[in-house]
Tab-separated table of C-alpha atoms and ligand atoms in Angstrom:
chain	number	residue	atom	x	y	z
A	214	UNK	CA	-0.002	0.003	-0.077
A	215	UNK	CA	1.239	3.582	-0.851
A	216	UNK	CA	0.609	6.507	1.242
A	217	UNK	CA	-1.605	8.108	-1.364
A	218	UNK	CA	-4.020	5.204	-0.934
A	219	UNK	CA	-4.619	5.673	2.817
A	220	UNK	CA	-8.070	6.605	3.769
A	221	UNK	CA	-8.432	5.595	7.314
A	222	UNK	CA	-6.487	4.551	10.552
A	223	UNK	CA	-6.699	0.856	9.569
A	224	UNK	CA	-5.256	1.828	6.043
A	225	UNK	CA	-2.503	3.522	8.158
A	226	UNK	CA	-1.643	0.379	9.784
A	227	UNK	CA	-1.409	-1.448	6.498
A	228	UNK	CA	0.834	1.037	4.984
A	229	UNK	CA	3.042	1.019	8.069
A	230	UNK	CA	3.319	-2.694	7.559
A	231	UNK	CA	4.637	-1.988	4.028
A	232	UNK	CA	7.064	0.626	5.381
A	233	UNK	CA	8.392	-2.011	7.638
A	234	UNK	CA	8.674	-4.924	5.244
A	235	UNK	CA	12.113	-5.711	6.497
A	236	UNK	CA	10.825	-6.452	9.826
A	237	UNK	CA	8.700	-9.397	10.771
A	238	UNK	CA	8.764	-8.185	14.432
A	239	UNK	CA	7.135	-4.770	13.603
A	240	UNK	CA	4.779	-6.294	11.159
A	241	UNK	CA	3.703	-8.750	13.961
A	242	UNK	CA	3.129	-5.926	16.400
A	243	UNK	CA	1.072	-3.938	13.842
A	244	UNK	CA	-1.108	-7.209	13.359
A	245	UNK	CA	-1.548	-7.546	17.011
A	246	UNK	CA	-2.535	-4.095	17.295
A	247	UNK	CA	-5.091	-4.055	14.313
A	248	UNK	CA	-6.746	-7.164	15.576
A	249	UNK	CA	-6.741	-6.599	19.115
A	250	UNK	CA	-10.546	-5.592	19.687
A	251	UNK	CA	-12.065	-7.906	17.032
A	252	UNK	CA	-10.045	-10.915	18.093
A	253	UNK	CA	-10.801	-10.413	21.722
A	254	UNK	CA	-14.650	-9.970	20.929
A	255	UNK	CA	-14.599	-12.942	18.735
A	256	UNK	CA	-13.091	-15.172	21.314
A	257	UNK	CA	-15.511	-14.091	23.716
A	258	UNK	CA	-18.383	-14.700	21.383
A	259	UNK	CA	-17.119	-18.155	20.796
A	260	UNK	CA	-16.914	-18.911	24.435
A	261	UNK	CA	-13.110	-19.404	24.048
A	262	UNK	CA	-12.298	-16.475	26.595
A	263	UNK	CA	-13.668	-14.373	28.990
A	264	UNK	CA	-13.079	-10.602	28.300
A	265	UNK	CA	-14.088	-7.289	29.690
A	266	UNK	CA	-13.872	-3.696	28.588
A	267	UNK	CA	-11.271	-1.861	30.910
A	268	UNK	CA	-8.899	1.077	30.797
A	269	UNK	CA	-6.290	-1.492	29.667
A	270	UNK	CA	-3.387	-0.114	31.689
A	271	UNK	CA	-2.036	0.070	34.992
A	272	UNK	CA	-2.734	-2.263	38.067
A	273	UNK	CA	-5.902	-3.865	36.689
A	274	UNK	CA	-4.092	-5.439	33.636
A	275	UNK	CA	-2.058	-8.002	35.683
A	276	UNK	CA	-5.152	-8.760	37.869
A	277	UNK	CA	-7.501	-9.318	35.004
A	278	UNK	CA	-5.318	-11.649	33.272
A	279	UNK	CA	-4.717	-13.460	36.475
A	280	UNK	CA	-8.455	-13.981	36.551
A	281	UNK	CA	-8.208	-15.530	33.063
A	282	UNK	CA	-9.957	-12.688	31.492
A	283	UNK	CA	-8.765	-10.419	28.537
A	284	UNK	CA	-8.591	-6.863	29.357
A	285	UNK	CA	-9.947	-5.128	26.246
A	286	UNK	CA	-8.954	-1.485	26.263
A	287	UNK	CA	-12.112	0.546	25.497
A	288	UNK	CA	-10.017	3.396	24.062
A	289	UNK	CA	-8.853	1.164	21.295
A	290	UNK	CA	-12.470	0.491	20.293
A	291	UNK	CA	-13.071	4.220	20.090
A	292	UNK	CA	-10.216	4.740	17.750
A	293	UNK	CA	-12.034	2.576	15.149
A	294	UNK	CA	-14.981	5.133	15.224
A	295	UNK	CA	-15.804	7.883	12.808
A	296	UNK	CA	-17.665	11.201	12.981
A	297	UNK	CA	-21.078	9.352	12.808
A	298	UNK	CA	-20.262	7.221	15.762
A	299	UNK	CA	-19.267	10.255	17.873
A	300	UNK	CA	-22.256	11.907	17.020
A	301	UNK	CA	-24.428	9.152	18.697
A	302	UNK	CA	-23.047	10.389	22.033
A	303	UNK	CA	-24.058	14.111	21.197
A	304	UNK	CA	-27.387	13.448	19.638
A	305	UNK	CA	-28.627	10.505	21.346
A	306	UNK	CA	-27.014	10.762	24.893
A	307	UNK	CA	-26.902	14.611	24.790
A	308	UNK	CA	-22.990	14.857	25.503
A	309	UNK	CA	-22.057	18.416	25.172
A	310	UNK	CA	-20.266	19.142	21.910
A	311	UNK	CA	-16.996	20.075	23.773
A	312	UNK	CA	-16.848	16.806	25.654
A	313	UNK	CA	-13.579	14.791	24.826
A	314	UNK	CA	-13.879	12.898	21.528
A	315	UNK	CA	-12.316	9.922	23.169
A	316	UNK	CA	-15.299	9.469	25.502
A	317	UNK	CA	-17.846	10.412	22.760
A	318	UNK	CA	-16.231	7.722	20.252
A	319	UNK	CA	-16.208	5.031	22.906
A	320	UNK	CA	-19.957	5.745	24.137
A	321	UNK	CA	-20.892	5.578	20.390
A	322	UNK	CA	-19.281	2.147	20.079
A	323	UNK	CA	-20.924	0.848	23.202
A	324	UNK	CA	-24.085	2.050	22.039
A	325	UNK	CA	-23.883	0.307	18.649
A	326	UNK	CA	-22.992	-3.019	20.602
A	327	UNK	CA	-25.899	-2.672	22.985
A	328	UNK	CA	-28.078	-5.276	21.546
A	329	UNK	CA	-25.330	-7.672	20.266
A	330	UNK	CA	-23.756	-10.690	21.686
A	331	UNK	CA	-20.355	-9.080	22.534
A	332	UNK	CA	-18.750	-8.187	25.788
A	333	UNK	CA	-21.193	-6.421	28.054
A	334	UNK	CA	-19.029	-5.907	31.128
A	335	UNK	CA	-17.103	-2.671	31.742
A	336	UNK	CA	-14.327	-2.016	34.513
A	337	UNK	CA	-14.350	1.674	35.092
A	338	UNK	CA	-12.142	3.513	37.346
A	339	UNK	CA	-13.200	6.299	39.686
A	340	UNK	CA	-9.976	8.021	39.260
A	341	UNK	CA	-10.599	8.387	35.502
A	342	UNK	CA	-11.757	11.597	34.248
A	343	UNK	CA	-15.318	12.963	34.663
A	344	UNK	CA	-16.670	12.444	31.235
A	345	UNK	CA	-15.783	8.938	31.512
A	346	UNK	CA	-17.550	8.553	34.870
A	347	UNK	CA	-20.560	9.882	33.148
A	348	UNK	CA	-20.124	7.467	30.068
A	349	UNK	CA	-20.062	4.543	32.544
A	350	UNK	CA	-23.222	5.702	34.417
A	351	UNK	CA	-25.096	5.880	31.068
A	352	UNK	CA	-23.990	2.450	29.873
A	353	UNK	CA	-25.073	0.934	33.099
A	354	UNK	CA	-28.511	2.304	32.314
A	355	UNK	CA	-28.213	0.765	29.010
A	356	UNK	CA	-27.666	-2.693	30.067
A	357	UNK	CA	-23.990	-3.018	30.621
A	358	UNK	CA	-22.605	-4.544	33.777
A	359	UNK	CA	-20.432	-1.705	34.999
A	360	UNK	CA	-18.199	-1.926	38.033
A	361	UNK	CA	-16.061	1.100	39.041
A	362	UNK	CA	-13.521	1.155	42.017
A	363	UNK	CA	-13.436	4.169	44.351
A	364	UNK	CA	-11.199	7.068	43.612
A	365	UNK	CA	-7.686	6.744	44.546
A	366	UNK	CA	-5.442	9.586	45.310
A	367	UNK	CA	-2.238	10.080	47.341
A	368	UNK	CA	-1.741	13.586	48.659
A	369	UNK	CA	1.821	15.130	48.363
A	370	UNK	CA	2.512	14.688	52.110
A	371	UNK	CA	0.990	11.155	52.607
A	372	UNK	CA	3.441	8.907	54.018
A	373	UNK	CA	3.831	6.378	56.985
A	374	UNK	CA	0.682	5.350	58.634
A	375	UNK	CA	-1.649	7.127	56.405
A	376	UNK	CA	-0.070	5.703	53.341
A	377	UNK	CA	-0.449	2.132	55.056
A	378	UNK	CA	-4.122	2.813	55.456
A	379	UNK	CA	-4.562	3.659	51.894
A	380	UNK	CA	-2.684	0.624	50.836
A	381	UNK	CA	-5.011	-1.491	53.197
A	382	UNK	CA	-8.188	0.193	51.679
A	383	UNK	CA	-7.098	-0.444	48.052
A	384	UNK	CA	-6.131	-4.113	48.753
A	385	UNK	CA	-9.735	-4.499	49.635
A	386	UNK	CA	-10.921	-2.717	46.462
A	387	UNK	CA	-8.680	-5.199	44.636
A	388	UNK	CA	-10.630	-8.104	46.081
A	389	UNK	CA	-13.919	-6.241	45.322
A	390	UNK	CA	-12.844	-6.243	41.612
A	391	UNK	CA	-11.892	-9.890	41.955
A	392	UNK	CA	-15.389	-10.702	43.318
A	393	UNK	CA	-16.958	-8.751	40.424
A	394	UNK	CA	-14.792	-10.596	37.835
A	395	UNK	CA	-15.214	-14.051	39.062
A	396	UNK	CA	-17.925	-14.192	41.576
A	397	UNK	CA	-15.649	-14.969	44.472
A	398	UNK	CA	-12.993	-13.186	46.539
A	399	UNK	CA	-10.614	-15.919	46.131
A	400	UNK	CA	-7.835	-15.061	43.974
A	401	UNK	CA	-5.095	-17.400	42.564
A	402	UNK	CA	-2.039	-15.314	43.832
A	403	UNK	CA	0.405	-17.482	42.145
A	404	UNK	CA	-1.287	-16.381	38.903
A	405	UNK	CA	-1.047	-12.952	39.858
A	406	UNK	CA	2.713	-13.255	40.689
A	407	UNK	CA	3.261	-14.623	37.236
A	408	UNK	CA	1.405	-11.823	35.674
A	409	UNK	CA	3.531	-9.162	37.701
A	410	UNK	CA	6.831	-10.910	36.760
A	411	UNK	CA	5.532	-10.805	33.094
A	412	UNK	CA	4.876	-7.193	33.374
A	413	UNK	CA	8.469	-6.468	34.966
A	414	UNK	CA	10.004	-8.645	32.292
A	415	UNK	CA	8.425	-6.707	29.567
A	416	UNK	CA	9.228	-3.339	31.024
A	417	UNK	CA	12.819	-4.383	30.925
A	418	UNK	CA	12.657	-5.795	27.439
A	419	UNK	CA	11.093	-2.613	26.244
A	420	UNK	CA	13.825	-0.572	27.966
A	421	UNK	CA	16.335	-2.622	25.888
A	422	UNK	CA	14.356	-1.853	22.674
A	423	UNK	CA	14.498	1.735	23.577
A	424	UNK	CA	18.277	1.672	24.197
A	425	UNK	CA	18.871	-0.359	20.786
A	426	UNK	CA	16.755	2.150	18.925
A	427	UNK	CA	19.242	4.979	19.775
A	428	UNK	CA	21.502	3.342	17.377
A	429	UNK	CA	18.774	2.410	14.940
A	430	UNK	CA	16.520	5.380	15.255
A	431	UNK	CA	14.505	4.712	11.933
A	432	UNK	CA	14.244	1.027	12.372
A	433	UNK	CA	10.603	1.249	14.135
A	434	UNK	CA	8.820	4.376	12.738
A	435	UNK	CA	6.747	6.698	14.758
A	436	UNK	CA	3.321	5.144	14.518
A	437	UNK	CA	4.674	1.569	15.313
A	438	UNK	CA	6.584	3.080	18.300
A	439	UNK	CA	3.487	4.388	19.702
A	440	UNK	CA	1.372	1.381	19.216
A	441	UNK	CA	4.113	-0.804	20.682
A	442	UNK	CA	4.562	1.296	23.844
A	443	UNK	CA	1.448	3.389	24.582
A	444	UNK	CA	-0.811	0.354	23.791
A	445	UNK	CA	0.888	-2.982	23.681
A	446	UNK	CA	3.280	-2.476	26.712
A	447	UNK	CA	0.047	-1.808	28.735
A	448	UNK	CA	-2.266	-4.540	27.747
A	449	UNK	CA	-0.262	-6.714	25.222
A	450	UNK	CA	-3.069	-6.443	22.828
A	451	UNK	CA	-5.128	-9.279	24.585
A	452	UNK	CA	-2.219	-11.612	23.695
A	453	UNK	CA	0.652	-11.641	26.139
A	454	UNK	CA	2.646	-14.402	24.736
A	455	UNK	CA	2.467	-13.406	21.202
A	456	UNK	CA	3.362	-9.757	22.241
A	457	UNK	CA	6.339	-10.859	24.153
A	458	UNK	CA	7.473	-13.103	21.326
A	459	UNK	CA	7.359	-10.075	18.973
A	460	UNK	CA	9.337	-7.978	21.279
A	461	UNK	CA	12.020	-10.767	21.694
A	462	UNK	CA	12.160	-10.920	17.806
A	463	UNK	CA	12.587	-7.114	17.542
A	464	UNK	CA	15.385	-7.117	20.079
A	465	UNK	CA	17.111	-9.745	17.990
A	466	UNK	CA	16.503	-7.880	14.679
A	467	UNK	CA	17.842	-4.694	16.179
A	468	UNK	CA	20.880	-6.605	17.584
A	469	UNK	CA	21.642	-7.977	14.178
A	470	UNK	CA	21.173	-4.782	12.118
A	471	UNK	CA	24.381	-2.957	11.235
A	472	UNK	CA	24.420	0.594	12.438
A	473	UNK	CA	23.831	3.150	9.576
A	474	UNK	CA	26.076	6.302	10.248
A	475	UNK	CA	24.014	8.417	7.943
A	476	UNK	CA	20.865	7.788	9.908
A	477	UNK	CA	22.626	8.792	13.242
A	478	UNK	CA	23.958	11.868	11.566
A	479	UNK	CA	20.619	12.849	10.020
A	480	UNK	CA	18.051	11.948	12.744
A	481	UNK	CA	16.154	14.512	14.712
A	482	UNK	CA	15.525	12.903	17.886
A	483	UNK	CA	12.079	13.642	19.491
A	484	UNK	CA	10.325	13.074	22.663
A	485	UNK	CA	6.534	12.367	22.531
A	486	UNK	CA	4.548	13.587	25.412
A	487	UNK	CA	0.908	12.710	25.516
A	488	UNK	CA	-1.573	10.073	24.581
A	489	UNK	CA	-1.765	7.815	21.543
A	490	UNK	CA	-2.312	10.265	18.703
A	491	UNK	CA	-5.193	8.827	16.651
A	492	UNK	CA	-4.699	10.916	13.524
A	493	UNK	CA	-1.989	8.725	12.149
A	494	UNK	CA	-0.812	11.088	9.411
A	495	UNK	CA	0.833	13.066	12.250
A	496	UNK	CA	3.285	10.164	12.555
A	497	UNK	CA	3.782	10.186	8.824
A	498	UNK	CA	4.645	13.698	9.028
A	499	UNK	CA	7.203	13.386	11.813
A	500	UNK	CA	8.749	10.243	9.884
A	501	UNK	CA	8.806	12.331	6.444
A	502	UNK	CA	10.470	15.327	8.094
A	503	UNK	CA	13.204	13.154	9.436
A	504	UNK	CA	11.998	12.971	13.077
A	505	UNK	CA	12.157	9.928	15.203
A	506	UNK	CA	10.328	9.480	18.448
A	507	UNK	CA	12.916	7.993	20.740
A	508	UNK	CA	11.707	9.091	24.101
A	509	UNK	CA	8.279	8.880	25.402
A	510	UNK	CA	6.797	10.288	28.681
A	511	UNK	CA	6.059	6.711	30.043
A	512	UNK	CA	9.766	6.058	30.153
A	513	UNK	CA	11.404	4.998	32.525
A	514	UNK	CA	8.669	2.568	33.394
A	515	UNK	CA	7.874	1.927	37.112
A	516	UNK	CA	8.518	-1.841	38.073
A	517	UNK	CA	6.061	-3.747	40.524
A	518	UNK	CA	7.483	-4.949	43.717
A	519	UNK	CA	8.167	-8.726	43.730
A	520	UNK	CA	9.235	-8.859	47.243
A	521	UNK	CA	5.818	-8.521	48.853
A	522	UNK	CA	2.358	-10.454	48.339
A	523	UNK	CA	1.086	-9.736	44.749
A	524	UNK	CA	-2.027	-8.005	45.863
A	525	UNK	CA	-0.099	-5.654	48.029
A	526	UNK	CA	2.323	-4.904	45.137
A	527	UNK	CA	-0.571	-3.847	43.008
A	528	UNK	CA	-1.778	-1.494	45.617
A	529	UNK	CA	1.694	0.121	46.296
A	530	UNK	CA	2.521	0.485	42.518
A	531	UNK	CA	-0.857	2.389	42.345
A	532	UNK	CA	0.019	4.849	45.136
A	533	UNK	CA	3.491	5.299	43.688
A	534	UNK	CA	2.018	6.396	40.515
A	535	UNK	CA	-1.120	8.297	41.614
A	536	UNK	CA	0.455	11.157	43.494
A	537	UNK	CA	-0.575	14.729	43.533
A	538	UNK	CA	1.449	16.929	41.212
A	539	UNK	CA	1.584	14.280	38.720
A	540	UNK	CA	2.201	16.880	36.002
A	541	UNK	CA	5.485	18.081	37.686
A	542	UNK	CA	6.523	14.342	37.940
A	543	UNK	CA	5.932	13.784	34.386
A	544	UNK	CA	7.817	16.996	33.436
A	545	UNK	CA	10.775	15.432	35.282
A	546	UNK	CA	10.582	12.378	33.257
A	547	UNK	CA	10.341	14.389	29.912
A	548	UNK	CA	13.327	16.505	30.963
A	549	UNK	CA	15.258	13.220	31.870
A	550	UNK	CA	14.402	11.772	28.307
A	551	UNK	CA	15.246	15.224	26.657
A	552	UNK	CA	18.690	15.145	28.273
A	553	UNK	CA	19.503	11.467	27.850
A	554	UNK	CA	18.531	11.501	23.973
A	555	UNK	CA	19.858	14.766	23.420
A	556	UNK	CA	16.612	15.625	21.960
A	557	UNK	CA	16.120	18.609	19.701
A	558	UNK	CA	12.449	18.869	20.486
A	559	UNK	CA	9.324	17.924	22.198
A	560	UNK	CA	5.838	16.935	20.682
A	561	UNK	CA	3.123	17.625	23.217
A	562	UNK	CA	-0.209	15.742	22.160
A	563	UNK	CA	-3.614	15.725	23.590
A	564	UNK	CA	-7.279	15.522	22.660
A	565	UNK	CA	-9.599	18.386	22.115
A	566	UNK	CA	-11.840	18.624	25.266
A	567	UNK	CA	-9.404	17.213	27.772
A	568	UNK	CA	-9.025	20.270	30.151
A	569	UNK	CA	-6.586	18.676	32.630
A	570	UNK	CA	-4.183	17.417	30.014
A	571	UNK	CA	-4.144	20.706	28.363
A	572	UNK	CA	-3.340	22.488	31.615
A	573	UNK	CA	-0.217	19.947	32.003
A	574	UNK	CA	0.897	20.661	28.349
A	575	UNK	CA	0.759	24.459	28.679
A	576	UNK	CA	2.818	24.042	31.816
A	577	UNK	CA	5.424	21.831	30.217
A	578	UNK	CA	5.492	24.170	26.962
A	579	UNK	CA	6.279	27.112	29.220
A	580	UNK	CA	9.006	25.235	31.245
A	581	UNK	CA	10.842	23.716	28.277
A	582	UNK	CA	10.404	27.038	26.274
A	583	UNK	CA	12.377	28.765	29.228
A	584	UNK	CA	15.056	26.260	29.032
A	585	UNK	CA	15.502	26.648	25.280
A	586	UNK	CA	14.054	23.447	24.237
A	587	UNK	CA	11.409	23.767	21.440
A	588	UNK	CA	8.108	22.155	21.654
A	589	UNK	CA	4.948	22.070	19.537
A	590	UNK	CA	1.543	21.748	21.370
A	591	UNK	CA	-1.016	19.725	19.432
A	592	UNK	CA	-4.567	19.078	20.001
A	593	UNK	CA	-6.319	16.260	18.026
A	594	UNK	CA	-9.588	14.324	17.705
A	595	UNK	CA	-10.129	10.594	18.413
A	596	UNK	CA	-12.338	9.666	15.627
A	597	UNK	CA	-11.021	8.370	12.423
A	598	UNK	CA	-10.055	10.762	9.822
A	599	UNK	CA	-7.148	12.325	8.203
A	600	UNK	CA	-5.573	15.152	10.201
A	601	UNK	CA	-6.199	18.577	8.942
A	602	UNK	CA	-3.758	20.001	6.446
A	603	UNK	CA	-2.832	22.618	8.922
A	604	UNK	CA	-1.613	20.146	11.610
A	605	UNK	CA	0.481	18.425	9.135
A	606	UNK	CA	2.118	21.620	7.991
A	607	UNK	CA	2.769	22.664	11.634
A	608	UNK	CA	4.441	19.275	12.459
A	609	UNK	CA	6.579	19.313	9.262
A	610	UNK	CA	7.520	22.902	9.617
A	611	UNK	CA	8.360	22.143	13.425
A	612	UNK	CA	10.547	19.091	12.854
A	613	UNK	CA	12.424	20.744	9.800
A	614	UNK	CA	12.988	23.769	11.850
A	615	UNK	CA	14.891	21.595	14.138
A	616	UNK	CA	17.052	19.912	11.490
B	758	SF4	S1	-8.340	12.561	27.182
B	758	SF4	FE1	-8.794	13.640	29.110
B	758	SF4	S2	-11.032	14.101	28.936
B	758	SF4	FE2	-10.411	12.333	27.419
B	758	SF4	S3	-10.648	10.590	28.242
B	758	SF4	FE3	-8.591	10.973	28.455
B	758	SF4	S4	-8.568	12.000	30.529
B	758	SF4	FE4	-10.692	12.017	29.937
């Protein structure tokens, strides 16, 4: 497939496979991404697997897998949407137009699935954003079985006894989720241990991939990078063993590829801060202008503790990641990435209608601007469709300016 033939995000994935024709590993990762939702729904409908909709990242992923269930990230369903699907949320459910398009797309997709035989259970998360809290409430009224845990939050001075109380509280919440998932509070802790070990192992392997990419900056292009890390590393596209095998293969490919001195000379290292941009043309614009996304905000990744009981490990991991002032911590990670990679610029990406992320981006833009590190602040939508020519022109101009 050629770039001129691309009409949708699915086409972009196909096109990206053509671009990576030299790499069976990247092709496998792209296939896993493209088939994630449909394969999970099929396995569920055929009775081969249990599956639920969930955020698909964080503490719940090892837990859900340990309960023999596939966590299907609802955000991945939203990205298959178009404007018509998004309008269902506005017209039928009366979501205000300015609501984040990620939420509206997901609501539209759940609406279309209401009277079908697909997955009808949603694990929400009270700490998610308000529009999603509303979406889950509405879906419950529409007949979905929705479970949402309480809000978890660790204030800046919470340590010692207070922190221990929070951990105890969340351990109980985890057992509540197990009960909702399986009908019993009994959890196979050995299985959870295996899942925690898998997560830590994969975090290490992806660190290796990122290190190797510094010598091979163009081997995995931007879209594949984002899907492999922002989505795959979180939930393994519903197929943990296959995802890990693809990562192992990628490491092998990168280790066996000779370093290209011209690539190292010409590359414009960039750090990506934000969600998974759904308008895939953005990645094409970065690639065409000679940029390479070598750093992401989610790096370095936090390991789960293996020296304590596995449920406690999930709870402690959560409170280590759900602290107040997260925007400042994330900025520190960004700065670390920029320094380590000698990055020439930052791409700050978020969705239209997400007020809290836009505050973070503005804060980072100002901070890095004062430090003399250029950045571009982009807002995109979640539904399928080519990005506007204006966005592409801005990205190309930004990356070319850094050259
Ligand atoms: S982008 Fe912001 S508003 Fe949209 S779902 Fe995510 S957190 Fe919520």
